[in-house]
Amino acid sequence: MKKNLFIVLEGIDGSGKSSQIKLMEEKLTAAGHKVATTLEPSTGYIGSLLTDILTGKVKTDHRVIAALFAADRLEHITNPTTGILHLLAEGYTVISDRYYFSSYAYNGYYSGMDWVIALNKQCSSLLRPDLNIFIDVPPEVSMARIRANRQTTELFEKLETLTKVKAQYFEAFEQLKNEEQIFITDGNRPLQEIASDIWNKVSTML
Ligand code: ADP
Ligand code: TYD
């Protein structure tokens, strides 16, 4: 049996998380691991509501958004057939596109980080990532990538917001550095260079 891990990719919108997840999945699979990829907001019923909020279809208070993300995460962790705990028990290495640091950074910016960390306490008790990988890109770069690829933008996809969210990520990393495994990689480089950097880290943990 190969050792299976729970790995999370974090970063501001357009930082390259899904591109790196694909590359990491290929490398892990080639190394003989069973891999499952997943994301937040989830594809379940709370995640669908969050998608409607992010695209502007539904409007609500930022505290409600923070609470819904925490609820979605609890469902994402505990669902008996599709949940992360179940997948880990089945021997999968699970890679998630976002987890609770996204809440600390994005929702913490609007509703206060301490409250958002407290709101997610059940999640951190149930399941702490083996590794949080933060892809660090300047907000100007991620906004340019988003604009080049899409005509519409979501709730948080503004230069000013992403600049503040990036600062919030670093504040959360500082606050939780003694209890969380955090790896920061420079995301303003060619895809394969970032992928090698990530693989150098992940492969030491297998
Ligand atoms: P995220 O999942 O963080 O939103 P994506 O992986 O979807 O980011 O990347 C957003 C866009 O930026 C995509 O068009 C992708 O092809 C491009 N991209 C991702 N990583 C890089 C990179 N290192 N250099 C240049 N473009 C990139
Ligand atoms: P997503 O489609 O993941 O954005 P991208 O692929 O561009 O990174 O969109 C999720 C959005 O929701 C993103 O703006 C971050 C935000 N978010 C929160 O505000 N709180 C959370 O807990 C999570 C998981 C995401």
mmCIF file of C-alpha atoms and ligand atoms in Angstrom:
data_model
loop_
_atom_site.group_PDB
_atom_site.id
_atom_site.type_symbol
_atom_site.label_atom_id
_atom_site.label_comp_id
_atom_site.label_asym_id
_atom_site.label_seq_id
_atom_site.Cartn_x
_atom_site.Cartn_y
_atom_site.Cartn_z
ATOM 1 C CA MET A 1 0.000 0.000 0.000
ATOM 2 C CA LYS A 2 1.269 3.470 -0.934
ATOM 3 C CA LYS A 3 0.958 6.170 1.695
ATOM 4 C CA ASN A 4 -2.002 8.388 0.822
ATOM 5 C CA LEU A 5 -2.104 12.087 1.534
ATOM 6 C CA PHE A 6 -4.561 14.957 1.642
ATOM 7 C CA ILE A 7 -3.053 17.856 -0.320
ATOM 8 C CA VAL A 8 -4.652 21.269 -0.807
ATOM 9 C CA LEU A 9 -3.907 23.889 -3.427
ATOM 10 C CA GLU A 10 -4.487 27.483 -2.423
ATOM 11 C CA GLY A 11 -4.058 30.840 -4.129
ATOM 12 C CA ILE A 12 -5.964 33.837 -5.385
ATOM 13 C CA ASP A 13 -8.327 33.376 -8.348
ATOM 14 C CA GLY A 14 -6.399 32.597 -11.543
ATOM 15 C CA SER A 15 -3.190 31.658 -9.690
ATOM 16 C CA GLY A 16 -2.901 28.339 -11.541
ATOM 17 C CA LYS A 17 -4.312 25.883 -8.996
ATOM 18 C CA SER A 18 -6.264 23.692 -11.396
ATOM 19 C CA SER A 19 -3.362 23.592 -13.892
ATOM 20 C CA GLN A 20 -0.986 22.417 -11.146
ATOM 21 C CA ILE A 21 -3.491 19.884 -9.812
ATOM 22 C CA LYS A 22 -3.621 18.234 -13.238
ATOM 23 C CA LEU A 23 0.191 18.017 -13.398
ATOM 24 C CA MET A 24 0.476 16.698 -9.823
ATOM 25 C CA GLU A 25 -2.230 14.113 -10.459
ATOM 26 C CA GLU A 26 -0.268 12.797 -13.467
ATOM 27 C CA LYS A 27 2.932 12.526 -11.438
ATOM 28 C CA LEU A 28 1.243 10.809 -8.487
ATOM 29 C CA THR A 29 -0.569 8.368 -10.771
ATOM 30 C CA ALA A 30 2.692 7.532 -12.563
ATOM 31 C CA ALA A 31 4.238 6.876 -9.130
ATOM 32 C CA GLY A 32 1.516 4.271 -8.468
ATOM 33 C CA HIS A 33 -0.908 6.266 -6.301
ATOM 34 C CA LYS A 34 -4.695 6.184 -6.555
ATOM 35 C CA VAL A 35 -5.633 9.854 -6.904
ATOM 36 C CA ALA A 36 -8.936 11.681 -6.432
ATOM 37 C CA THR A 37 -9.262 15.382 -7.194
ATOM 38 C CA THR A 38 -11.936 17.564 -5.695
ATOM 39 C CA LEU A 39 -12.792 21.228 -5.176
ATOM 40 C CA GLU A 40 -14.505 23.883 -3.118
ATOM 41 C CA PRO A 41 -17.095 25.224 -3.491
ATOM 42 C CA SER A 42 -18.191 21.604 -3.841
ATOM 43 C CA THR A 43 -20.478 20.231 -6.527
ATOM 44 C CA GLY A 44 -23.134 19.369 -3.912
ATOM 45 C CA TYR A 45 -26.235 21.318 -2.914
ATOM 46 C CA ILE A 46 -24.501 23.908 -0.698
ATOM 47 C CA GLY A 47 -21.739 24.314 -3.286
ATOM 48 C CA SER A 48 -24.346 25.009 -5.991
ATOM 49 C CA LEU A 49 -25.846 27.751 -3.866
ATOM 50 C CA LEU A 50 -22.360 29.221 -3.399
ATOM 51 C CA THR A 51 -21.791 29.150 -7.156
ATOM 52 C CA ASP A 52 -24.998 31.170 -7.607
ATOM 53 C CA ILE A 53 -23.717 33.674 -5.039
ATOM 54 C CA LEU A 54 -20.267 33.921 -6.686
ATOM 55 C CA THR A 55 -21.768 34.537 -10.132
ATOM 56 C CA GLY A 56 -24.138 37.196 -8.776
ATOM 57 C CA LYS A 57 -27.361 35.238 -9.286
ATOM 58 C CA VAL A 58 -28.067 35.316 -5.551
ATOM 59 C CA LYS A 59 -27.049 38.169 -3.253
ATOM 60 C CA THR A 60 -26.455 37.805 0.499
ATOM 61 C CA ASP A 61 -24.416 39.112 3.419
ATOM 62 C CA HIS A 62 -20.697 38.210 3.634
ATOM 63 C CA ARG A 63 -21.246 36.487 7.005
ATOM 64 C CA VAL A 64 -23.789 34.207 5.350
ATOM 65 C CA ILE A 65 -21.245 33.441 2.616
ATOM 66 C CA ALA A 66 -18.626 32.551 5.251
ATOM 67 C CA ALA A 67 -21.079 30.268 7.056
ATOM 68 C CA LEU A 68 -22.149 28.569 3.820
ATOM 69 C CA PHE A 69 -18.522 27.859 2.887
ATOM 70 C CA ALA A 70 -17.991 26.263 6.319
ATOM 71 C CA ALA A 71 -21.159 24.172 5.887
ATOM 72 C CA ASP A 72 -20.119 23.169 2.371
ATOM 73 C CA ARG A 73 -16.712 22.129 3.717
ATOM 74 C CA LEU A 74 -18.245 19.959 6.463
ATOM 75 C CA GLU A 75 -20.344 18.215 3.813
ATOM 76 C CA HIS A 76 -17.252 17.903 1.587
ATOM 77 C CA ILE A 77 -15.346 16.244 4.445
ATOM 78 C CA THR A 78 -18.049 13.946 5.801
ATOM 79 C CA ASN A 79 -20.268 12.846 2.902
ATOM 80 C CA PRO A 80 -20.346 9.045 3.286
ATOM 81 C CA THR A 81 -19.836 8.287 -0.417
ATOM 82 C CA THR A 82 -18.120 11.298 -1.955
ATOM 83 C CA GLY A 83 -16.520 12.929 1.106
ATOM 84 C CA ILE A 84 -12.777 13.390 1.551
ATOM 85 C CA LEU A 85 -12.598 11.214 4.698
ATOM 86 C CA HIS A 86 -14.273 8.377 2.794
ATOM 87 C CA LEU A 87 -11.874 8.755 -0.165
ATOM 88 C CA LEU A 88 -8.870 8.740 2.170
ATOM 89 C CA ALA A 89 -10.186 5.610 3.902
ATOM 90 C CA GLU A 90 -10.445 3.983 0.456
ATOM 91 C CA GLY A 91 -6.736 4.633 -0.056
ATOM 92 C CA TYR A 92 -6.952 7.623 -2.398
ATOM 93 C CA THR A 93 -4.525 10.496 -2.263
ATOM 94 C CA VAL A 94 -6.918 13.429 -2.360
ATOM 95 C CA ILE A 95 -6.032 16.767 -3.932
ATOM 96 C CA SER A 96 -8.439 19.614 -3.231
ATOM 97 C CA ASP A 97 -8.665 22.892 -5.121
ATOM 98 C CA ARG A 98 -9.127 25.139 -2.048
ATOM 99 C CA TYR A 99 -9.945 24.301 1.600
ATOM 100 C CA TYR A 100 -10.173 26.309 4.821
ATOM 101 C CA PHE A 101 -7.342 28.756 4.124
ATOM 102 C CA SER A 102 -9.555 30.110 1.308
ATOM 103 C CA SER A 103 -12.170 30.915 3.926
ATOM 104 C CA TYR A 104 -9.601 32.512 6.231
ATOM 105 C CA ALA A 105 -8.312 34.711 3.397
ATOM 106 C CA TYR A 106 -11.456 35.609 1.410
ATOM 107 C CA ASN A 107 -14.236 35.471 3.998
ATOM 108 C CA GLY A 108 -11.894 36.542 6.791
ATOM 109 C CA TYR A 109 -11.244 39.755 4.887
ATOM 110 C CA TYR A 110 -14.945 40.678 5.061
ATOM 111 C CA SER A 111 -16.048 39.080 8.334
ATOM 112 C CA GLY A 112 -12.909 38.940 10.479
ATOM 113 C CA MET A 113 -10.325 36.184 10.354
ATOM 114 C CA ASP A 114 -10.654 35.044 13.974
ATOM 115 C CA TRP A 115 -14.384 34.458 13.584
ATOM 116 C CA VAL A 116 -13.878 32.553 10.319
ATOM 117 C CA ILE A 117 -11.147 30.392 11.872
ATOM 118 C CA ALA A 118 -13.499 29.642 14.790
ATOM 119 C CA LEU A 119 -16.327 28.860 12.340
ATOM 120 C CA ASN A 120 -14.096 26.249 10.682
ATOM 121 C CA LYS A 121 -12.868 24.608 13.920
ATOM 122 C CA GLN A 122 -14.875 21.440 13.296
ATOM 123 C CA CYS A 123 -13.231 21.156 9.879
ATOM 124 C CA SER A 124 -9.675 21.544 11.179
ATOM 125 C CA SER A 125 -10.409 19.010 13.939
ATOM 126 C CA LEU A 126 -11.872 16.504 11.510
ATOM 127 C CA LEU A 127 -9.288 16.824 8.783
ATOM 128 C CA ARG A 128 -6.088 18.839 8.584
ATOM 129 C CA PRO A 129 -4.274 18.755 5.225
ATOM 130 C CA ASP A 130 -0.939 16.953 5.101
ATOM 131 C CA LEU A 131 0.149 19.899 2.976
ATOM 132 C CA ASN A 132 -1.273 23.311 1.988
ATOM 133 C CA ILE A 133 0.402 24.518 -1.211
ATOM 134 C CA PHE A 134 0.062 28.237 -1.890
ATOM 135 C CA ILE A 135 0.700 29.376 -5.459
ATOM 136 C CA ASP A 136 1.915 32.920 -5.078
ATOM 137 C CA VAL A 137 1.148 35.240 -7.997
ATOM 138 C CA PRO A 138 0.845 39.019 -8.145
ATOM 139 C CA PRO A 139 -2.864 39.944 -8.336
ATOM 140 C CA GLU A 140 -2.137 41.892 -11.558
ATOM 141 C CA VAL A 141 -0.954 38.655 -13.187
ATOM 142 C CA SER A 142 -3.935 36.583 -12.035
ATOM 143 C CA MET A 143 -6.411 39.288 -13.123
ATOM 144 C CA ALA A 144 -4.768 39.415 -16.570
ATOM 145 C CA ARG A 145 -5.111 35.616 -16.842
ATOM 146 C CA ILE A 146 -8.771 35.731 -15.799
ATOM 147 C CA ARG A 147 -9.559 38.508 -18.295
ATOM 148 C CA ALA A 148 -7.761 36.681 -21.109
ATOM 149 C CA ASN A 149 -9.866 33.581 -20.530
ATOM 150 C CA ARG A 150 -13.315 34.781 -19.569
ATOM 151 C CA GLN A 151 -15.752 37.566 -20.355
ATOM 152 C CA THR A 152 -17.455 37.425 -16.967
ATOM 153 C CA THR A 153 -15.900 37.835 -13.534
ATOM 154 C CA GLU A 154 -17.021 36.428 -10.193
ATOM 155 C CA LEU A 155 -17.651 38.153 -6.856
ATOM 156 C CA PHE A 156 -14.048 38.445 -5.656
ATOM 157 C CA GLU A 157 -12.311 38.849 -9.027
ATOM 158 C CA LYS A 158 -11.230 42.498 -8.727
ATOM 159 C CA LEU A 159 -7.652 43.721 -8.441
ATOM 160 C CA GLU A 160 -8.257 45.534 -5.172
ATOM 161 C CA THR A 161 -10.034 42.551 -3.563
ATOM 162 C CA LEU A 162 -7.449 39.994 -4.663
ATOM 163 C CA THR A 163 -4.649 42.255 -3.376
ATOM 164 C CA LYS A 164 -6.297 42.276 0.054
ATOM 165 C CA VAL A 165 -7.065 38.547 -0.082
ATOM 166 C CA LYS A 166 -3.418 37.761 -0.849
ATOM 167 C CA ALA A 167 -2.344 39.767 2.214
ATOM 168 C CA GLN A 168 -4.949 37.887 4.280
ATOM 169 C CA TYR A 169 -3.493 34.545 3.150
ATOM 170 C CA PHE A 170 -0.088 35.576 4.471
ATOM 171 C CA GLU A 171 -1.610 36.755 7.728
ATOM 172 C CA ALA A 172 -3.368 33.396 8.158
ATOM 173 C CA PHE A 173 -0.139 31.487 7.346
ATOM 174 C CA GLU A 174 1.705 33.503 9.986
ATOM 175 C CA GLN A 175 -1.048 32.961 12.563
ATOM 176 C CA LEU A 176 -1.247 29.189 11.992
ATOM 177 C CA LYS A 177 2.371 28.368 11.125
ATOM 178 C CA ASN A 178 2.800 26.132 14.177
ATOM 179 C CA GLU A 179 -0.154 23.862 13.407
ATOM 180 C CA GLU A 180 -0.325 23.809 9.606
ATOM 181 C CA GLN A 181 2.010 22.499 6.911
ATOM 182 C CA ILE A 182 2.394 25.316 4.398
ATOM 183 C CA PHE A 183 4.467 25.355 1.220
ATOM 184 C CA ILE A 184 4.659 28.551 -0.812
ATOM 185 C CA THR A 185 5.738 28.455 -4.446
ATOM 186 C CA ASP A 186 6.348 31.334 -6.841
ATOM 187 C CA GLY A 187 3.513 31.009 -9.364
ATOM 188 C CA ASN A 188 4.777 33.703 -11.701
ATOM 189 C CA ARG A 189 6.917 31.195 -13.616
ATOM 190 C CA PRO A 190 6.371 28.680 -16.416
ATOM 191 C CA LEU A 191 3.914 25.889 -15.520
ATOM 192 C CA GLN A 192 6.512 23.110 -15.554
ATOM 193 C CA GLU A 193 8.910 24.970 -13.275
ATOM 194 C CA ILE A 194 6.176 25.400 -10.654
ATOM 195 C CA ALA A 195 5.176 21.758 -11.090
ATOM 196 C CA SER A 196 8.767 20.586 -10.428
ATOM 197 C CA ASP A 197 8.980 22.749 -7.324
ATOM 198 C CA ILE A 198 5.711 21.256 -6.018
ATOM 199 C CA TRP A 199 6.762 17.716 -6.907
ATOM 200 C CA ASN A 200 10.109 18.128 -5.118
ATOM 201 C CA LYS A 201 8.149 18.896 -1.974
ATOM 202 C CA VAL A 202 5.361 16.319 -2.355
ATOM 203 C CA SER A 203 7.655 13.442 -3.302
ATOM 204 C CA THR A 204 9.551 13.779 -0.009
ATOM 205 C CA MET A 205 6.276 13.102 1.828
ATOM 206 C CA LEU A 206 5.271 9.900 0.009
HETATM 207 P P1 ADP B 1 -7.015 28.645 -10.945
HETATM 208 O O1 ADP B 1 -7.465 27.222 -10.901
HETATM 209 O O2 ADP B 1 -6.140 29.013 -9.799
HETATM 210 O O3 ADP B 1 -8.114 29.626 -11.190
HETATM 211 P P2 ADP B 1 -5.979 27.985 -13.581
HETATM 212 O O4 ADP B 1 -5.072 26.817 -13.469
HETATM 213 O O5 ADP B 1 -7.358 27.765 -14.128
HETATM 214 O O6 ADP B 1 -6.046 28.789 -12.209
HETATM 215 O O7 ADP B 1 -5.223 29.076 -14.456
HETATM 216 C C1 ADP B 1 -5.853 30.288 -14.852
HETATM 217 C C2 ADP B 1 -5.351 30.635 -16.283
HETATM 218 O O8 ADP B 1 -3.979 30.930 -16.233
HETATM 219 C C3 ADP B 1 -5.522 29.472 -17.277
HETATM 220 O O9 ADP B 1 -5.835 30.012 -18.530
HETATM 221 C C4 ADP B 1 -4.153 28.830 -17.300
HETATM 222 O O10 ADP B 1 -3.885 28.241 -18.544
HETATM 223 C C5 ADP B 1 -3.239 30.026 -17.063
HETATM 224 N N1 ADP B 1 -2.030 29.651 -16.296
HETATM 225 C C6 ADP B 1 -1.963 28.822 -15.216
HETATM 226 N N2 ADP B 1 -0.693 28.734 -14.768
HETATM 227 C C7 ADP B 1 0.050 29.527 -15.558
HETATM 228 C C8 ADP B 1 1.444 29.866 -15.603
HETATM 229 N N3 ADP B 1 2.329 29.361 -14.724
HETATM 230 N N4 ADP B 1 1.861 30.715 -16.549
HETATM 231 C C9 ADP B 1 0.984 31.248 -17.439
HETATM 232 N N5 ADP B 1 -0.333 30.977 -17.485
HETATM 233 C C10 ADP B 1 -0.805 30.132 -16.554
HETATM 234 P P1 TYD B 2 -13.100 29.233 -8.030
HETATM 235 O O1 TYD B 2 -13.928 28.860 -9.188
HETATM 236 O O2 TYD B 2 -12.372 28.221 -7.239
HETATM 237 O O3 TYD B 2 -12.054 30.330 -8.471
HETATM 238 P P2 TYD B 2 -10.662 30.160 -9.158
HETATM 239 O O4 TYD B 2 -10.648 28.855 -9.899
HETATM 240 O O5 TYD B 2 -10.599 31.349 -10.071
HETATM 241 O O6 TYD B 2 -9.667 30.238 -8.068
HETATM 242 O O7 TYD B 2 -14.029 30.170 -7.166
HETATM 243 C C1 TYD B 2 -14.168 30.068 -5.883
HETATM 244 C C2 TYD B 2 -14.304 31.463 -5.326
HETATM 245 O O8 TYD B 2 -14.839 31.360 -4.012
HETATM 246 C C3 TYD B 2 -12.988 32.213 -5.232
HETATM 247 O O9 TYD B 2 -13.173 33.580 -5.529
HETATM 248 C C4 TYD B 2 -12.640 32.061 -3.760
HETATM 249 C C5 TYD B 2 -13.973 31.962 -3.078
HETATM 250 N N1 TYD B 2 -13.968 31.157 -1.830
HETATM 251 C C6 TYD B 2 -14.281 31.764 -0.634
HETATM 252 O O10 TYD B 2 -14.587 32.966 -0.591
HETATM 253 N N2 TYD B 2 -14.279 31.029 0.510
HETATM 254 C C7 TYD B 2 -13.977 29.698 0.515
HETATM 255 O O11 TYD B 2 -13.970 29.051 1.580
HETATM 256 C C8 TYD B 2 -13.666 29.073 -0.746
HETATM 257 C C9 TYD B 2 -13.353 27.609 -0.796
HETATM 258 C C10 TYD B 2 -13.676 29.845 -1.887
#
